C-alpha positions in Angstrom: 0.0 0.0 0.0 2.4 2.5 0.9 4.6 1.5 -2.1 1.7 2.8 -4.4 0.6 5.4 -2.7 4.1 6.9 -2.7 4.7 5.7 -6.4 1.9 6.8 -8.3 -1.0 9.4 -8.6 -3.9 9.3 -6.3 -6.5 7.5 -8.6 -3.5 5.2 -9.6 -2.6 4.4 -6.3 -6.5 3.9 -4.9 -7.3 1.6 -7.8 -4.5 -1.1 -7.3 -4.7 -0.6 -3.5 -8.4 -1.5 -4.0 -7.3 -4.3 -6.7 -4.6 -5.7 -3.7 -7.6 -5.8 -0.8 -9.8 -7.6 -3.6 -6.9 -10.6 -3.8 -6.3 -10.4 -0.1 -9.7 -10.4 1.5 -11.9 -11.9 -1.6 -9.1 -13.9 -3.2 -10.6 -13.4 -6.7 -8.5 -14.3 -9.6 -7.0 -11.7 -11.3 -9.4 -12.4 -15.0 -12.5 -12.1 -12.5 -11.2 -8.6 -10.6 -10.6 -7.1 -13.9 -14.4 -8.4 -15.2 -16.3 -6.7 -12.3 -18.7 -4.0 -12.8 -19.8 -0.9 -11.0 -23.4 -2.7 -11.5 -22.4 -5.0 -9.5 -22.0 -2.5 -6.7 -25.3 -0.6 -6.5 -26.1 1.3 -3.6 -29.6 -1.0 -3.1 -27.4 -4.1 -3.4 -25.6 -3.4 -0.7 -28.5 -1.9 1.1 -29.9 -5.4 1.0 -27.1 -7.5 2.4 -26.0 -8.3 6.0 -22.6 -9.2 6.7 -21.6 -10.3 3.3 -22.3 -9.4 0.0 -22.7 -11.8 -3.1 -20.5 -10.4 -6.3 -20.7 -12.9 -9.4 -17.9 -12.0 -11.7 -18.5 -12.3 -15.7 -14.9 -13.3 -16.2 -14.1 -16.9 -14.6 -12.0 -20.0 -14.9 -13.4 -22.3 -17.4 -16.6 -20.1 -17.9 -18.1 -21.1 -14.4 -20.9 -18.6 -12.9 -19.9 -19.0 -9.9 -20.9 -16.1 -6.6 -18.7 -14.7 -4.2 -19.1 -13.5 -0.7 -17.2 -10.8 0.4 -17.5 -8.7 3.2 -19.9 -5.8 3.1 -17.0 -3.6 4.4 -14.8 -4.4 1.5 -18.1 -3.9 -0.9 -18.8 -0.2 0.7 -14.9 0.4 -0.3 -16.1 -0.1 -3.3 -19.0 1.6 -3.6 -16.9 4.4 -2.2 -14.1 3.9 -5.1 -17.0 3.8 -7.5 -18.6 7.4 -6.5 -14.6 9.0 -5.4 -11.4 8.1 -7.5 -12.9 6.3 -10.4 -15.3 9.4 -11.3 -12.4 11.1 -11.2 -10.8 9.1 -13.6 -13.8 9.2 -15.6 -13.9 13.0 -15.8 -10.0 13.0 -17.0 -10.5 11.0 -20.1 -14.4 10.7 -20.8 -14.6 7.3 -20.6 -18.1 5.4 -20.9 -17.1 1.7 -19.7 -18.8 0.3 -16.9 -16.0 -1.8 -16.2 -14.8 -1.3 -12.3 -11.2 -0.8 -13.2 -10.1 1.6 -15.6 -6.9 2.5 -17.8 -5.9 6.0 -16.4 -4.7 7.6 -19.5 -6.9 5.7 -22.4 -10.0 5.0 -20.4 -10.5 1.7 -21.3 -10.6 -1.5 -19.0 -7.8 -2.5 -17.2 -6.8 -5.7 -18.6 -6.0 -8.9 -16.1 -2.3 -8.4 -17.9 -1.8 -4.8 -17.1 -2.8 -5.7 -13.4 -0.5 -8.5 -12.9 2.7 -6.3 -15.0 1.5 -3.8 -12.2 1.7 -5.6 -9.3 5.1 -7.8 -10.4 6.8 -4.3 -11.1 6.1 -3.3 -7.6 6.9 -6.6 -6.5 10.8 -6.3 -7.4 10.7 -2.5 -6.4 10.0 -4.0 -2.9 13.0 -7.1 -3.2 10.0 -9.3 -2.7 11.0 -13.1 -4.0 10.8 -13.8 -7.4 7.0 -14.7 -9.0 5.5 -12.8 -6.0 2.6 -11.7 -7.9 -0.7 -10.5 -7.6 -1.8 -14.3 -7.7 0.2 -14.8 -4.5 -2.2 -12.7 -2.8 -5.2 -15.0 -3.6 -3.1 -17.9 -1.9 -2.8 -16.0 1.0 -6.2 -15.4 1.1 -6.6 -19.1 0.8 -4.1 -20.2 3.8 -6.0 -17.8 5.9 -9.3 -19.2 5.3 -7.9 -22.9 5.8 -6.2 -22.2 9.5 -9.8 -20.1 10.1 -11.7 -23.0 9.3 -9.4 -25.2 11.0 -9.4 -23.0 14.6 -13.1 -22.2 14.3 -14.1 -26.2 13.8 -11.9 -27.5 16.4 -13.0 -24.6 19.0 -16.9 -25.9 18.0 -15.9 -29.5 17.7 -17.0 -30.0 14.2 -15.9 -31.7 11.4 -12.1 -31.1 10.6 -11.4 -33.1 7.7 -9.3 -32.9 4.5 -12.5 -33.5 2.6 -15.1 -31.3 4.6 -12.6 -27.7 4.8 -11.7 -28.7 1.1 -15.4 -28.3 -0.2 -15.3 -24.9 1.7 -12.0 -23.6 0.7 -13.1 -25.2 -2.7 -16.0 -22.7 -3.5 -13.9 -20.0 -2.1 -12.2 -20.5 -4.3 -14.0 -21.1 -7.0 -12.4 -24.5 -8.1 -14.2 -27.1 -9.7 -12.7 -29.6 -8.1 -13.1 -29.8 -4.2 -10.1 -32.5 -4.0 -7.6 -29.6 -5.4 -6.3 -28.1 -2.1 -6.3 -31.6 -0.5 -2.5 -31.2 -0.1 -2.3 -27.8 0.8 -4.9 -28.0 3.8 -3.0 -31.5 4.8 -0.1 -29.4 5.3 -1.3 -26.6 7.2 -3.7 -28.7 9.5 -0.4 -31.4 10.1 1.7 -27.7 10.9 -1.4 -26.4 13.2 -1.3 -29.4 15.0 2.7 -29.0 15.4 2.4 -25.8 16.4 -0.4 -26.7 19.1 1.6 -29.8 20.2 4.9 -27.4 21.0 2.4 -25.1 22.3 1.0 -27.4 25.0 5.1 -28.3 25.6 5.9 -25.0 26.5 2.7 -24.7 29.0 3.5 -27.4 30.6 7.3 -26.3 31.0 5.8 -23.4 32.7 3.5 -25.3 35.0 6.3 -27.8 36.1 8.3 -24.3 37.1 5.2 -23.0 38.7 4.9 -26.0 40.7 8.9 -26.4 41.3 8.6 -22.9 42.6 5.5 -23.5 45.2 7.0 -26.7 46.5 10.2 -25.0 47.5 7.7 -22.1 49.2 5.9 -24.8 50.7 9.2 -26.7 52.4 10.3 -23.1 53.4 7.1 -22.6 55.1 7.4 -26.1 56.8 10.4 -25.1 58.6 9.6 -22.6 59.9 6.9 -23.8 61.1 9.1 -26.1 62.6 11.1 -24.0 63.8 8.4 -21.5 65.3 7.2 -25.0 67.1 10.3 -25.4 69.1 10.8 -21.8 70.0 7.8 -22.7 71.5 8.3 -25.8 73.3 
């Protein structure tokens, strides 16, 4: 974020910031981001939804029709880009398009290509590894949603199967195949349970020097209790 905002002009810099929280908290591929509409946006839409707010791309992966939810603060964002920065675009080169995300000098719609040049360009700016891309962002969004689904389940005592958070992360996602990230959540669920494992180790550790440290009080206590007894006597 603050590598665009210091980089480029303001409606530059608010349209791929925008573009970045759309990977990040939506993980929409980058074909699909470029596809949406300011239609898809209306004020009464929104008006309508609760937490979350359904967006159905035009553009998707093997010409699914799959919806999205995201969340109805990301789709006020927006609604806010739509009415702020964009018009201002709009006004600068008199372009028609209903398309979301515009070209800033020709007006026309930002193409999934020009987005990912974009965001690789800022990528080596930044030293970031090599093939850190837009797309990376969508993974992200994916490994998130996995170790959510794997904390909220096992905190409710539901289902936490390979097979049950793959159909979720699967329509996330918008894969076709639910088996596709049967790997990926392996891995993270095996690392959570690593994690947890080392996690109870080191409470424990504590507790033993907890309990170390009381039992030394306690003798202490004992002698002189002890001792107090034959002052007495």
């Amino acid at each position: 974020y603050r590598y665009f905002i210091s980089s480029h002009s303001s409606e530059v810099a608010e349209r791929d910031c925008l573009i970045l929280r759309i990977a990040f908290e939506a993980g929409l591929r980058v074909a699909s981001t470029a596809s949406l509409k300011t239609t898809d946006f209306e004020a009464t839409l929104i008006e309508r939804s609760g937490d979350n707010f359904t967006v159905r791309p035009s553009i998707q992966k093997f010409g699914m029709a799959n919806s999205f939810e995201i969340s109805i603060n990301l789709a006020v964002s927006i609604k806010e880009y739509i009415e702020g920065s964009r018009q201002k675009i709009i006004r600068k080169v008199g372009s028609k398009t209903n398309n979301l995300f515009l070209d800033t000098i020709k007006g026309s719609n930002l193409l999934p290509t020009s987005i990912s040049s974009n965001f690789s360009k800022a990528s080596k700016k930044l030293g970031l590894p090599y093939r850190s891309g837009i797309h990376c962002w969508r993974g992200l969004f994916a490994e998130n949603l996995i170790d959510f689904e794997i904390d909220a389940r096992t905190e409710l005592g539901f289902d936490t199967s390979v097979e049950s958070i793959g159909l979720v992360v699967s329509k996330a996602l918008g894969h076709s195949n639910p088996l596709s990230q049967q790997r990926y959540i392996r891995s993270l669920r095996n690392r959570q349970k690593s994690s947890q494992a080392f996690k109870h180790l080191q409470e424990v550790a504590v507790l033993r020097q907890e309990l170390l440290h009381t039992s030394k009080t306690c003798e202490l206590l004992r002698k002189e209790i002890v001792e107090l007894t034959k002052d007495k006597t």
